[in-house]
CSV table of C-alpha atoms and ligand atoms in Angstrom, one decimal:
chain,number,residue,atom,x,y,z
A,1357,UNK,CA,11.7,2.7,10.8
A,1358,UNK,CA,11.2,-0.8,11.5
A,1359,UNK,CA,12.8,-3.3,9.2
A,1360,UNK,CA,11.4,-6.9,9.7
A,1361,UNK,CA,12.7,-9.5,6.9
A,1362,UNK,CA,10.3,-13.0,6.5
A,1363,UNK,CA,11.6,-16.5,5.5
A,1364,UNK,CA,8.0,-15.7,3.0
A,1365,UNK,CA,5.5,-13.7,1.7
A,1366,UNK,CA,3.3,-15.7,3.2
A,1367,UNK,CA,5.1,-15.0,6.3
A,1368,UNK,CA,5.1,-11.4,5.8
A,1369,UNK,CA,1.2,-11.2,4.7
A,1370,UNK,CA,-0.1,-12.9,7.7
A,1371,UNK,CA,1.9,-10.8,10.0
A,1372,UNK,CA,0.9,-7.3,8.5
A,1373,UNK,CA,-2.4,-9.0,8.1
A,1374,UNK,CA,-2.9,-9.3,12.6
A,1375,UNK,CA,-1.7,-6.0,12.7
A,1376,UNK,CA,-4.8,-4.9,10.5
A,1377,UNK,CA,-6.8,-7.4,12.3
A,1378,UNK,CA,-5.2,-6.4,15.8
A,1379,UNK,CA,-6.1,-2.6,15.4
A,1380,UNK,CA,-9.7,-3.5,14.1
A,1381,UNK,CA,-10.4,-5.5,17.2
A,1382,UNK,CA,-9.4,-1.6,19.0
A,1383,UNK,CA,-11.3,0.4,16.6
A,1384,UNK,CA,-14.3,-1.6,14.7
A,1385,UNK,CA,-14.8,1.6,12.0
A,1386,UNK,CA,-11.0,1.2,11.2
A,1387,UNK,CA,-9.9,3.4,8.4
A,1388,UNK,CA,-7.6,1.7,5.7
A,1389,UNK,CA,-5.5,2.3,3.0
A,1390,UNK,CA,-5.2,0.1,0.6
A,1391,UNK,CA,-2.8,-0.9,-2.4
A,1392,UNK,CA,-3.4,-3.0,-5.5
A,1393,UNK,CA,-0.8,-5.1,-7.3
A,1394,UNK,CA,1.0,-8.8,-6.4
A,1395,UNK,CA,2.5,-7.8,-3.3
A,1396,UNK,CA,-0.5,-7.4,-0.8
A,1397,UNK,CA,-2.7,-10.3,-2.2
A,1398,UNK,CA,-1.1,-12.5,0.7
A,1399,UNK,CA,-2.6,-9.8,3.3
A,1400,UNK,CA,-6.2,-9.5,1.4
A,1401,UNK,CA,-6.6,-13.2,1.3
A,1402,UNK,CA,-5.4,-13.3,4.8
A,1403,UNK,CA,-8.4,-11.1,6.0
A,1404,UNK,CA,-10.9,-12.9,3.7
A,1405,UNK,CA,-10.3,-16.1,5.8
A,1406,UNK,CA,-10.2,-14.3,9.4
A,1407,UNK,CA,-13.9,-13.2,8.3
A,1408,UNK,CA,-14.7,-16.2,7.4
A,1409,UNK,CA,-13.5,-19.0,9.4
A,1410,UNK,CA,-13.4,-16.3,12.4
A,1411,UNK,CA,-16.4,-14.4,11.2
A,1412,UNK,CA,-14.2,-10.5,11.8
A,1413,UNK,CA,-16.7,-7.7,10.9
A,1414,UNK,CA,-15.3,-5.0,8.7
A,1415,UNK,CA,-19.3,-3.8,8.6
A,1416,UNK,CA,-18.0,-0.5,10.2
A,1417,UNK,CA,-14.8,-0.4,8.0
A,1418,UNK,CA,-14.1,2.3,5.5
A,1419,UNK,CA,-11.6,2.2,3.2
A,1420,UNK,CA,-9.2,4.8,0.8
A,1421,UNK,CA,-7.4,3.1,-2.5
A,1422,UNK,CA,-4.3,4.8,-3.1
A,1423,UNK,CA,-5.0,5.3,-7.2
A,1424,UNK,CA,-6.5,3.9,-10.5
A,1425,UNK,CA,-6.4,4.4,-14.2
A,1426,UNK,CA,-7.6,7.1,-15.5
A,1427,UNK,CA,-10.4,6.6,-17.8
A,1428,UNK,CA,-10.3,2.9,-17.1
A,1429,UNK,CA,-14.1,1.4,-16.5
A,1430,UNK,CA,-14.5,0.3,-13.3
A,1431,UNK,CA,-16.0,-3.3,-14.9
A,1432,UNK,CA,-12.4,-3.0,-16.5
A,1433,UNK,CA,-10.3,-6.3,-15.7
A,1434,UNK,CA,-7.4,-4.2,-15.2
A,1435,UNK,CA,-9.0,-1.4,-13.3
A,1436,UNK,CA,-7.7,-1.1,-9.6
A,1437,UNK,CA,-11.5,-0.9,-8.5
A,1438,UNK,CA,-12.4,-4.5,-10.5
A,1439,UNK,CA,-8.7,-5.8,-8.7
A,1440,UNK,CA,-10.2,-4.9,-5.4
A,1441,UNK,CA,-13.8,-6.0,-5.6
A,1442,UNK,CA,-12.3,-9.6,-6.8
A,1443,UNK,CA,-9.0,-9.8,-4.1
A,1444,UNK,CA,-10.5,-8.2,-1.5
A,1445,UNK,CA,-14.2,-6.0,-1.0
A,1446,UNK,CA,-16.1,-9.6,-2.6
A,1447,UNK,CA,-14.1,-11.7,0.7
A,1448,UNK,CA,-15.0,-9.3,3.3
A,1449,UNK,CA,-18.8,-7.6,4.4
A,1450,UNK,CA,-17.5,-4.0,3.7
A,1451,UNK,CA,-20.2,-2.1,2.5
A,1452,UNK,CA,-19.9,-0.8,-0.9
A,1453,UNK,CA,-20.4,3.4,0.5
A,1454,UNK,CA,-17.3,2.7,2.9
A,1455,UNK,CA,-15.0,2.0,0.0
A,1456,UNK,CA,-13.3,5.2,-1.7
A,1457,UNK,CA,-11.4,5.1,-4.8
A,1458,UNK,CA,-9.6,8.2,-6.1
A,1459,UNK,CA,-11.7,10.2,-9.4
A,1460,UNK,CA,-10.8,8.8,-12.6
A,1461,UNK,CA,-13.5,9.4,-15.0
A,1462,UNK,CA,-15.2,12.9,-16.2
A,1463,UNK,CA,-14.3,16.0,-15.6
A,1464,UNK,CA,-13.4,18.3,-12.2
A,1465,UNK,CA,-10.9,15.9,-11.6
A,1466,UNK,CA,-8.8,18.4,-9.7
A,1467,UNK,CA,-11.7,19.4,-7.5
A,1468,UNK,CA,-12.8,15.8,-7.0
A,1469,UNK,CA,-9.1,15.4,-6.0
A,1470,UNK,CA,-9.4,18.1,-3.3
A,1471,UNK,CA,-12.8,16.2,-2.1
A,1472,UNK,CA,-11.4,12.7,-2.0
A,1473,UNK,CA,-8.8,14.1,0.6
A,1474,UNK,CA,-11.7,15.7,2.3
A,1475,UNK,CA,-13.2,12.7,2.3
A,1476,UNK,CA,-10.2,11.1,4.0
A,1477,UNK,CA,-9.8,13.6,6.3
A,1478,UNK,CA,-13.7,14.0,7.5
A,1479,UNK,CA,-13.0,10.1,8.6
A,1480,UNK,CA,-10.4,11.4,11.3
A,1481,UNK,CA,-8.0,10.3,8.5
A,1482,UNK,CA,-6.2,6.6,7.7
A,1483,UNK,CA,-5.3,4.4,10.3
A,1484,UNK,CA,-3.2,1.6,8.5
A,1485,UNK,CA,-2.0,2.2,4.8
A,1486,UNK,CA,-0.9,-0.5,3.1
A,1487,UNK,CA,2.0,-0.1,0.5
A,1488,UNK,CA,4.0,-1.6,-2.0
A,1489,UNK,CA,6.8,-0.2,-4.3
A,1490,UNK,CA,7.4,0.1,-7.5
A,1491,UNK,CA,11.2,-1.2,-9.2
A,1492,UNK,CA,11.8,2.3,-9.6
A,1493,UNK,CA,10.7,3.5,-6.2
A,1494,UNK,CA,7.1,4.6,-6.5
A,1495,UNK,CA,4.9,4.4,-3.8
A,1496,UNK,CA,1.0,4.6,-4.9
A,1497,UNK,CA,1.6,6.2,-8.5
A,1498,UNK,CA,4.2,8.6,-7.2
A,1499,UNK,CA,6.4,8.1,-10.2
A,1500,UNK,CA,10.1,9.6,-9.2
A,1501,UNK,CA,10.0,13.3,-9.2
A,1502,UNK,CA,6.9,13.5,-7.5
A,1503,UNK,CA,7.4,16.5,-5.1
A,1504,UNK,CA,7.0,14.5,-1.4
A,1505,UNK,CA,4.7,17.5,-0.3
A,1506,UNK,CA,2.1,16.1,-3.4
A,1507,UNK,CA,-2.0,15.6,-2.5
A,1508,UNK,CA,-3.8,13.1,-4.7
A,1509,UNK,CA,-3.9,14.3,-8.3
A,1510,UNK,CA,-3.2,12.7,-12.1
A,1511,UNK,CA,0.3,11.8,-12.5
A,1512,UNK,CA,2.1,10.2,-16.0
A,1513,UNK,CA,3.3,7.3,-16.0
A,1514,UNK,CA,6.8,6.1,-16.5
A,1515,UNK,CA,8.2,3.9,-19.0
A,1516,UNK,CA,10.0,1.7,-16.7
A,1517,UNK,CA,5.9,1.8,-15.1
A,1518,UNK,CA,4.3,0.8,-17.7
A,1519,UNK,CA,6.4,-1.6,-19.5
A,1520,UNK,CA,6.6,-3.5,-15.5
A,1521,UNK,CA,2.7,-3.2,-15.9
A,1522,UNK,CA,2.0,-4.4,-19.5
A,1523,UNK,CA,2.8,-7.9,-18.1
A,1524,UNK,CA,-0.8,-7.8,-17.2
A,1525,UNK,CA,-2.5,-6.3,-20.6
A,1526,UNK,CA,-3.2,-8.8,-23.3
A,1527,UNK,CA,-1.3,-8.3,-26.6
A,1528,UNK,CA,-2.0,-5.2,-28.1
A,1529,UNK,CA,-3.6,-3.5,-25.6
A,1530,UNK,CA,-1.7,-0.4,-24.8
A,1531,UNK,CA,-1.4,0.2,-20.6
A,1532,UNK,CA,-3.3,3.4,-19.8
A,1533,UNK,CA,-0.5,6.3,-19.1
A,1534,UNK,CA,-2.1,8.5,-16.7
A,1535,UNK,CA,-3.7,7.8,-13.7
A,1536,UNK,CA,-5.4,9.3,-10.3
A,1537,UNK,CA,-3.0,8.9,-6.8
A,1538,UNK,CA,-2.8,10.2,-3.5
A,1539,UNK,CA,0.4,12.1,-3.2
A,1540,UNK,CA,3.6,11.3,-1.0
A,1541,UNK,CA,1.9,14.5,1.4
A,1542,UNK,CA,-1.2,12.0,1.3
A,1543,UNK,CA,0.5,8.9,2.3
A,1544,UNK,CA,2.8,10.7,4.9
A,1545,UNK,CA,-0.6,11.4,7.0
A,1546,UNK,CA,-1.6,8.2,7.6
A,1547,UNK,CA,-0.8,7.3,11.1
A,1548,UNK,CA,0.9,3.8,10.5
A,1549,UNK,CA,2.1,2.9,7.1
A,1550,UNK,CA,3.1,-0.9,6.3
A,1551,UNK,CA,5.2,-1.2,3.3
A,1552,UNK,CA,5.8,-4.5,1.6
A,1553,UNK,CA,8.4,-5.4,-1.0
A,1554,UNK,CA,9.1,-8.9,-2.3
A,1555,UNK,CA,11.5,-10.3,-5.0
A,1556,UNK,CA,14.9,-9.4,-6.2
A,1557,UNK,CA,13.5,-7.4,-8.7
A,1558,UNK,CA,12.4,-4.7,-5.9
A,1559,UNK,CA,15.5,-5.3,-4.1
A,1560,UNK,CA,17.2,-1.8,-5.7
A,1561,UNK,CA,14.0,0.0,-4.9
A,1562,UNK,CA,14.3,-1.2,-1.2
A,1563,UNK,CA,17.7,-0.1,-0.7
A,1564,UNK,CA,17.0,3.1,-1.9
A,1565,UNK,CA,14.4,3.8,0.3
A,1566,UNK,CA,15.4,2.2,3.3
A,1567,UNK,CA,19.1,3.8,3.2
A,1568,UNK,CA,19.4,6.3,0.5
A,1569,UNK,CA,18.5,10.0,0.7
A,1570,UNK,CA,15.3,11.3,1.2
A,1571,UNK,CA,15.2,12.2,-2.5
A,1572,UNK,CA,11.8,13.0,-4.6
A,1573,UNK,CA,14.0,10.3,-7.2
A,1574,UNK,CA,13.0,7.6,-4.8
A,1575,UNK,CA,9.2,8.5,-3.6
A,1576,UNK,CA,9.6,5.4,-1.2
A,1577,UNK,CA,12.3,7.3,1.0
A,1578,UNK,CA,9.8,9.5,1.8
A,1579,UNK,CA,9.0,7.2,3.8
A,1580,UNK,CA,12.2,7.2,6.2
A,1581,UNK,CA,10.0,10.7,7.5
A,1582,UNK,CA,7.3,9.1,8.9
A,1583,UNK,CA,7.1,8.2,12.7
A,1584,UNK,CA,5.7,4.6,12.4
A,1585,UNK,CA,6.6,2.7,9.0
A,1586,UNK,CA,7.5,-0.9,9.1
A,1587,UNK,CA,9.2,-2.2,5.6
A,1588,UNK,CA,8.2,-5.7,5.2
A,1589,UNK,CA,10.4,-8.0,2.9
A,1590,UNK,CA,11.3,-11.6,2.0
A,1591,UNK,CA,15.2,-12.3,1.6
A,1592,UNK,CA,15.5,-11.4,-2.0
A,1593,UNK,CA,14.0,-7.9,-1.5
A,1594,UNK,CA,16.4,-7.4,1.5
A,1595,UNK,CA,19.2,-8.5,0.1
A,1596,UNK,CA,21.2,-5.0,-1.1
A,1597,UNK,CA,20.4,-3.5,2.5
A,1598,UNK,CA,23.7,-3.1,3.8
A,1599,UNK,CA,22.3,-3.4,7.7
A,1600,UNK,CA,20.8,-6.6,7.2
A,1601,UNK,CA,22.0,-8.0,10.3
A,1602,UNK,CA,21.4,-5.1,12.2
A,1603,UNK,CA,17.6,-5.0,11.8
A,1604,UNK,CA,17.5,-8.7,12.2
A,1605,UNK,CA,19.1,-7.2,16.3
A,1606,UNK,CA,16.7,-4.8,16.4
A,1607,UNK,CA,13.6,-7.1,16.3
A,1608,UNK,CA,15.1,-9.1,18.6
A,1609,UNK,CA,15.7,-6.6,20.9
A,1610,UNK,CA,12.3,-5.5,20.7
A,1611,UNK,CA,10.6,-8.9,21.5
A,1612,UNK,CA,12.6,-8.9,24.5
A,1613,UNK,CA,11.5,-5.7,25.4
A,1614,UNK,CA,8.0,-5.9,24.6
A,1615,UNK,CA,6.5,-6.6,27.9
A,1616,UNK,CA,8.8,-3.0,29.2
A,1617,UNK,CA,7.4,-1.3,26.4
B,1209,GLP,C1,1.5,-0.4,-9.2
B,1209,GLP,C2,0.8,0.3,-8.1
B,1209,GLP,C3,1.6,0.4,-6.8
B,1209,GLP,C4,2.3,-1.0,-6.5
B,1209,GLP,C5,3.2,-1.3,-7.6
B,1209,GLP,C6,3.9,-2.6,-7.4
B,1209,GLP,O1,2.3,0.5,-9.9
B,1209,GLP,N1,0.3,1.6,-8.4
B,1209,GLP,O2,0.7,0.8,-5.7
B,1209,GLP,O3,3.0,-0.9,-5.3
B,1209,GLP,O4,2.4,-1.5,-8.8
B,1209,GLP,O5,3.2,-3.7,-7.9
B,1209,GLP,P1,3.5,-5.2,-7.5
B,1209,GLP,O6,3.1,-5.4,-6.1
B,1209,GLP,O7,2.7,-6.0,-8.5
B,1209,GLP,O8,5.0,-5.4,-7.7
């Protein structure tokens, strides 16, 4: 696991932002995962302005969200789809039959599940998936509990979920419980994950995956089992990691090392 702390977010985004940019320079029809919420804004408006002040093609680009409401409309302003197309898929010459979003409207959505990790899968699977984490662990809509051996399906919301995501719905308009997310076994596939946390208020969440068990309680530990995950955070996020200093080392180490490696 690599551990890198920023002085920023901004900091943070425009490094995980040339790694994205450094692997699509390898392979033009990279395969992404992508998350919604605050955290990776920095990274989406990062790429916007490499393809437009550097003109980067994502033409050849297809891309996996990691969940949405269910039942949501995709015209929705707080659908995951509508967050995309506005933060990210509107910046960037993606074409609209590259991007994948997990089923949430109809029926067969447990069928449509299976298919959507077909879909990934036909691709050669994902490349980069970018991840936040939820104040009480999640990762994608893994809400605790969530066996770490799951495959996208509909999963309930918390409470602690849904009250941090009612911030966002205007007054009396009730958050949707459910909602459609790859599973931990999804995430776990993908051959580089890049995790970012900022804030204090993510800081127990970090700390818990970073150095507690691998427990289904915290679906971000999960995490501490795959072979290439970098945690990204600011100060505040870092700040209950009790081997703060020692991944600070680490990075140096491997700088110095780079040109060995
Ligand atoms: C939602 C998303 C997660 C995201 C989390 C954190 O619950 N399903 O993928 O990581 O929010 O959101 P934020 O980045 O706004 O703190």
């Amino acid at each position: 696991m690599r551990v890198l702390v920023f002085d920023s977010a901004e900091l943070a985004a425009r490094r995980v932002a040339g790694e994205v940019l450094a692997a699509l320079r390898e392979k033009p029809d990279l395969v992404l995962g992508l998350a919604t919420g605050s955290t990776p804004i920095g990274v989406y408006a990062e790429l916007i302005r490499a393809h437009r002040t550097e003109g980067i093609d994502f033409s050849r680009v297809r891309t996996f969200n990691l969940d949405e409401y269910l039942d949501l409309p995709a015209t929705h302003e707080q659908s995951y789809r509508h967050f995309m197309d506005r933060y990210l898929f509107s910046g960037i010459n993606v074409p609209p039959s590259q991007i994948h979003f997990p089923p949430s409207e109809g029926s067969d959505l447990l069928e449509r599940c299976r298919e959507y990790e077909e879909d990934i899968r036909r691709t050669g699977g994902i490349d980069i998936q970018i991840l936040g984490i939820g104040s009480n662990g999640h990762i994608g809509f893994n809400e605790p509990t969530s066996s770490l051996a799951s495959r996208t399906r509909v999963k309930t919301l918390t409470d602690k979920t849904l009250r941090d995501n009612s911030r966002f719905y205007r007054g009396g308009e009730e958050p949707p419980q459910l909602a459609c997310t790859m599973g931990i076994g999804t995430i776990l596939e993908a051959k580089k994950v890049i995790l970012q946390a900022f804030g204090a208020k993510k800081a127990d969440a970090v700390r818990a995956a970073v150095e507690g068990p691998v427990s289904s309680f915290c679906p971000g530990s999960a995490l501490q089992l795959h072979p290439d995950v970098s945690f990204c955070l600011d100060h505040e996020s870092a700040s209950k990691l009790s081997l703060r200093e020692y991944h600070r080392r680490v990075l140096e180490n491997e700088e110095r090392l780079r040109h060995r490696l």
